[in-house]
Short mmCIF file of C-alpha atoms in Angstrom, two decimals:
data_model
loop_
_atom_site.label_atom_id
_atom_site.label_comp_id
_atom_site.label_asym_id
_atom_site.label_seq_id
_atom_site.Cartn_x
_atom_site.Cartn_y
_atom_site.Cartn_z
CA UNK A 1 -51.27 45.25 76.12
CA UNK A 2 -53.13 48.74 75.83
CA UNK A 3 -52.34 51.17 78.63
CA UNK A 4 -55.64 52.62 79.03
CA UNK A 5 -54.47 56.28 80.29
CA UNK A 6 -57.81 57.32 81.01
CA UNK A 7 -57.21 54.85 84.12
CA UNK A 8 -55.26 55.44 87.43
CA UNK A 9 -54.67 51.89 88.01
CA UNK A 10 -55.17 49.16 85.03
CA UNK A 11 -54.85 45.60 85.96
CA UNK A 12 -54.62 42.88 82.99
CA UNK A 13 -55.25 39.58 83.09
CA UNK A 14 -52.67 39.24 86.11
CA UNK A 15 -52.12 35.84 87.72
CA UNK A 16 -50.25 34.66 90.63
CA UNK A 17 -49.10 31.47 92.09
CA UNK A 18 -47.17 30.14 95.24
CA UNK A 19 -45.64 26.82 93.99
CA UNK A 20 -48.69 25.01 92.60
CA UNK A 21 -51.02 27.26 94.52
CA UNK A 22 -52.86 29.59 91.85
CA UNK A 23 -53.99 32.55 94.19
CA UNK A 24 -55.21 34.88 91.46
CA UNK A 25 -56.42 33.61 88.05
CA UNK A 26 -57.11 36.25 85.26
CA UNK A 27 -58.23 39.03 87.51
CA UNK A 28 -59.01 42.56 85.40
CA UNK A 29 -59.41 45.79 87.01
CA UNK A 30 -60.08 49.44 86.16
CA UNK A 31 -59.74 51.70 88.83
CA UNK A 32 -60.37 55.64 87.27
CA UNK A 33 -58.96 59.17 88.87
CA UNK A 34 -60.59 60.03 92.32
CA UNK A 35 -62.74 56.61 92.26
CA UNK A 36 -62.78 54.66 95.17
CA UNK A 37 -62.83 51.01 94.47
CA UNK A 38 -64.08 48.69 97.82
CA UNK A 39 -62.96 44.91 97.24
CA UNK A 40 -64.63 42.58 99.18
CA UNK A 41 -64.41 38.63 99.38
CA UNK A 42 -63.89 35.82 102.30
CA UNK A 43 -60.77 35.51 103.33
CA UNK A 44 -58.30 33.45 100.91
CA UNK A 45 -60.17 34.92 97.99
CA UNK A 46 -56.60 36.54 96.89
CA UNK A 47 -57.91 40.27 98.13
CA UNK A 48 -55.17 41.27 99.70
CA UNK A 49 -52.57 39.57 97.52
CA UNK A 50 -53.95 41.48 94.54
CA UNK A 51 -53.16 44.68 96.33
CA UNK A 52 -49.83 43.74 97.02
CA UNK A 53 -49.07 42.92 93.55
CA UNK A 54 -50.18 46.54 92.77
CA UNK A 55 -46.90 48.10 94.29
CA UNK A 56 -44.86 44.86 93.70
CA UNK A 57 -44.77 43.44 97.15
CA UNK A 58 -45.95 40.30 95.87
CA UNK A 59 -44.44 39.82 92.14
CA UNK A 60 -47.05 38.74 89.39
CA UNK A 61 -46.58 35.08 87.87
CA UNK A 62 -48.26 36.39 84.41
CA UNK A 63 -50.25 39.70 83.49
CA UNK A 64 -49.81 43.30 83.28
CA UNK A 65 -50.36 46.48 86.44
CA UNK A 66 -50.47 49.99 84.76
CA UNK A 67 -50.12 52.86 87.05
CA UNK A 68 -50.74 56.03 84.84
CA UNK A 69 -50.30 54.67 82.02
CA UNK A 70 -46.71 53.02 82.53
CA UNK A 71 -46.59 49.33 83.21
CA UNK A 72 -44.94 48.31 86.44
CA UNK A 73 -44.76 44.48 85.28
CA UNK A 74 -42.03 45.97 82.53
CA UNK A 75 -38.58 44.98 84.12
CA UNK A 76 -37.37 48.04 82.45
CA UNK A 77 -39.58 50.06 84.91
CA UNK A 78 -38.06 52.14 87.74
CA UNK A 79 -39.97 50.41 90.59
CA UNK A 80 -38.85 52.42 93.23
CA UNK A 81 -39.90 55.87 91.49
CA UNK A 82 -43.03 54.90 90.59
CA UNK A 83 -44.10 53.56 94.77
CA UNK A 84 -43.34 56.88 95.43
CA UNK A 85 -46.81 57.53 94.42
CA UNK A 86 -48.73 54.85 95.68
CA UNK A 87 -49.36 54.50 99.15
CA UNK A 88 -50.13 51.62 100.83
CA UNK A 89 -52.13 51.28 104.58
CA UNK A 90 -51.65 47.72 105.66
CA UNK A 91 -53.53 45.78 108.98
CA UNK A 92 -50.86 46.56 110.98
CA UNK A 93 -49.37 49.74 111.56
CA UNK A 94 -45.68 49.15 111.49
CA UNK A 95 -44.68 51.86 113.13
CA UNK A 96 -40.88 52.73 114.15
CA UNK A 97 -41.37 52.10 117.98
CA UNK A 98 -38.69 54.50 118.99
CA UNK A 99 -39.55 57.29 116.57
CA UNK A 100 -42.89 59.65 117.72
CA UNK A 101 -45.56 59.79 115.85
CA UNK A 102 -44.19 63.07 113.90
CA UNK A 103 -40.78 61.51 112.65
CA UNK A 104 -42.29 58.03 111.83
CA UNK A 105 -44.13 60.53 109.26
CA UNK A 106 -40.81 62.65 108.37
CA UNK A 107 -38.67 59.70 108.05
CA UNK A 108 -39.27 58.56 104.38
CA UNK A 109 -40.03 62.16 103.51
CA UNK A 110 -36.53 62.69 104.24
CA UNK A 111 -35.06 59.44 102.94
CA UNK A 112 -36.89 58.87 99.72
CA UNK A 113 -38.10 62.16 98.84
CA UNK A 114 -35.03 64.00 100.17
CA UNK A 115 -36.84 66.84 101.68
CA UNK A 116 -35.49 69.28 103.92
CA UNK A 117 -36.05 68.59 107.52
CA UNK A 118 -37.89 71.58 107.94
CA UNK A 119 -40.01 70.65 104.99
CA UNK A 120 -40.78 67.15 106.17
CA UNK A 121 -41.57 68.53 109.25
CA UNK A 122 -43.91 70.96 107.69
CA UNK A 123 -45.82 68.18 105.95
CA UNK A 124 -45.76 65.96 108.42
CA UNK A 125 -47.70 68.32 110.63
CA UNK A 126 -50.12 69.26 107.39
CA UNK A 127 -50.57 65.29 107.24
CA UNK A 128 -51.14 64.70 111.40
CA UNK A 129 -53.99 67.25 111.19
CA UNK A 130 -55.41 65.93 108.20
CA UNK A 131 -55.82 62.60 110.75
CA UNK A 132 -56.98 64.44 113.28
CA UNK A 133 -53.02 63.59 115.17
CA UNK A 134 -51.57 66.57 115.51
CA UNK A 135 -52.09 66.50 119.15
CA UNK A 136 -50.33 63.88 119.30
CA UNK A 137 -47.06 64.80 117.34
CA UNK A 138 -44.41 63.92 119.70
CA UNK A 139 -46.12 60.94 121.42
CA UNK A 140 -44.79 57.87 120.90
CA UNK A 141 -46.52 55.03 119.92
CA UNK A 142 -46.85 53.18 122.53
CA UNK A 143 -48.48 55.94 124.19
CA UNK A 144 -51.14 55.66 121.16
CA UNK A 145 -54.19 53.36 120.72
CA UNK A 146 -54.29 50.96 117.87
CA UNK A 147 -56.62 53.85 116.04
CA UNK A 148 -54.07 56.34 117.10
CA UNK A 149 -51.59 54.50 115.25
CA UNK A 150 -53.61 53.62 112.25
CA UNK A 151 -54.42 57.06 111.64
CA UNK A 152 -50.14 58.24 111.62
CA UNK A 153 -49.95 55.13 109.61
CA UNK A 154 -52.44 56.95 106.87
CA UNK A 155 -50.70 60.41 107.46
CA UNK A 156 -47.30 58.78 106.88
CA UNK A 157 -48.50 57.50 103.67
CA UNK A 158 -50.17 60.59 102.82
CA UNK A 159 -46.87 62.81 103.27
CA UNK A 160 -45.12 60.93 100.11
CA UNK A 161 -47.63 62.69 98.15
CA UNK A 162 -49.33 59.48 96.60
CA UNK A 163 -51.59 59.49 93.62
CA UNK A 164 -53.26 56.07 94.95
CA UNK A 165 -53.83 54.93 98.24
CA UNK A 166 -54.06 51.26 98.96
CA UNK A 167 -55.74 50.16 101.92
CA UNK A 168 -55.51 46.36 103.24
CA UNK A 169 -57.92 45.71 106.14
CA UNK A 170 -57.00 49.09 107.98
CA UNK A 171 -59.39 48.17 110.68
CA UNK A 172 -59.50 44.55 110.76
CA UNK A 173 -56.61 44.95 113.81
CA UNK A 174 -58.68 47.05 115.53
CA UNK A 175 -60.71 47.11 118.43
CA UNK A 176 -64.62 47.77 117.36
CA UNK A 177 -64.93 51.30 119.20
CA UNK A 178 -61.55 52.34 117.30
CA UNK A 179 -62.68 51.66 113.88
CA UNK A 180 -64.82 54.61 113.32
CA UNK A 181 -62.35 56.95 114.05
CA UNK A 182 -60.29 55.50 111.32
CA UNK A 183 -63.14 54.46 108.74
CA UNK A 184 -63.93 58.96 108.92
CA UNK A 185 -60.32 59.68 107.74
CA UNK A 186 -60.77 56.89 104.68
CA UNK A 187 -63.98 59.24 104.11
CA UNK A 188 -62.70 62.37 104.19
CA UNK A 189 -59.91 60.87 101.99
CA UNK A 190 -62.28 59.67 99.45
CA UNK A 191 -64.63 63.36 99.87
CA UNK A 192 -61.14 64.61 98.78
CA UNK A 193 -60.82 63.38 95.51
CA UNK A 194 -58.13 60.80 96.50
CA UNK A 195 -57.79 57.47 94.67
CA UNK A 196 -57.89 54.57 96.88
CA UNK A 197 -58.50 50.77 96.25
CA UNK A 198 -59.56 49.52 99.68
CA UNK A 199 -60.29 45.76 100.65
CA UNK A 200 -62.31 45.77 104.00
CA UNK A 201 -65.07 43.76 105.46
CA UNK A 202 -66.51 47.00 106.62
CA UNK A 203 -69.73 46.72 104.66
CA UNK A 204 -71.30 49.56 105.31
CA UNK A 205 -68.31 51.84 104.61
CA UNK A 206 -68.42 49.96 101.04
CA UNK A 207 -71.99 51.44 100.62
CA UNK A 208 -71.49 55.05 101.76
CA UNK A 209 -68.08 55.17 100.47
CA UNK A 210 -67.40 53.11 97.20
CA UNK A 211 -68.07 53.98 93.69
CA UNK A 212 -67.48 50.77 92.62
CA UNK A 213 -67.37 47.29 94.13
CA UNK A 214 -66.02 44.06 93.60
CA UNK A 215 -66.38 40.83 95.14
CA UNK A 216 -63.20 38.44 94.66
CA UNK A 217 -63.38 34.35 95.26
CA UNK A 218 -61.33 31.71 94.61
CA UNK A 219 -58.91 34.32 92.77
CA UNK A 220 -60.95 35.72 90.44
CA UNK A 221 -63.26 38.51 90.07
CA UNK A 222 -67.07 37.09 90.87
CA UNK A 223 -68.73 40.31 90.57
CA UNK A 224 -68.72 43.54 90.60
CA UNK A 225 -70.92 47.38 89.69
CA UNK A 226 -71.86 49.77 91.59
CA UNK A 227 -72.50 49.57 95.56
CA UNK A 228 -76.78 49.47 94.30
CA UNK A 229 -75.81 46.75 92.00
CA UNK A 230 -73.82 44.49 94.16
CA UNK A 231 -75.48 44.90 97.37
CA UNK A 232 -79.05 45.29 96.29
CA UNK A 233 -79.26 43.07 93.13
CA UNK A 234 -76.30 40.66 93.56
CA UNK A 235 -76.41 38.33 90.32
CA UNK A 236 -74.12 35.48 91.46
CA UNK A 237 -74.75 32.96 93.66
CA UNK A 238 -71.14 33.10 95.59
CA UNK A 239 -71.72 37.14 96.34
CA UNK A 240 -75.20 36.20 97.54
CA UNK A 241 -74.17 33.57 99.66
CA UNK A 242 -71.20 36.04 101.23
CA UNK A 243 -73.67 38.91 101.42
CA UNK A 244 -76.11 36.78 102.77
CA UNK A 245 -73.57 35.38 106.02
CA UNK A 246 -72.58 39.25 106.83
CA UNK A 247 -75.89 41.03 106.78
#
């Protein structure tokens, strides 16, 4: 296996099974630095499982995943150290309900990166400002809308200085009127040069922001290409059918 050092993330021949059920089959994806890759597909296609394999929240059954040239599937790799460079934002916000927005963003900085209280607070406020939440720094999660909580969750991930950000249906748990604010934050991140792998059903976002689009079904990559190629000139019948149902 080659490390493909020119890629921020390189997934090679990834397979994942749960018991007798094969969820991922020979998945190969390369993501360059500062590239935004959007992954589309119907429910149950393996998108989220693939994303969770990238930071080993799920252990691959076989295959290799390289992050900045390091094979995270190698037992000798310090996975905790590597995870520090991979930010992940989930469907659910997973904020600690007893901590303010600012303290939620500070916590992992103190525990994992061992930053001083002052440094962690400074970085937390910078990141909250970046996502438009600085004025809500001292609010508890229960005082925030779903969209605001998700923006705090993004700030929390950013505070760890990630080299790549993974978004797993980050807007799917939100009311429609709250989706735009979160997508705007993600657009700003993309413009800033953050490497991003985004699983989403937001087609307009994919058209606008993605450098590369991947369509998955039944655990395999069915089609991939630029947004224009995939959205306007899909070749595979599965892709055509999927896009036809959501337009």
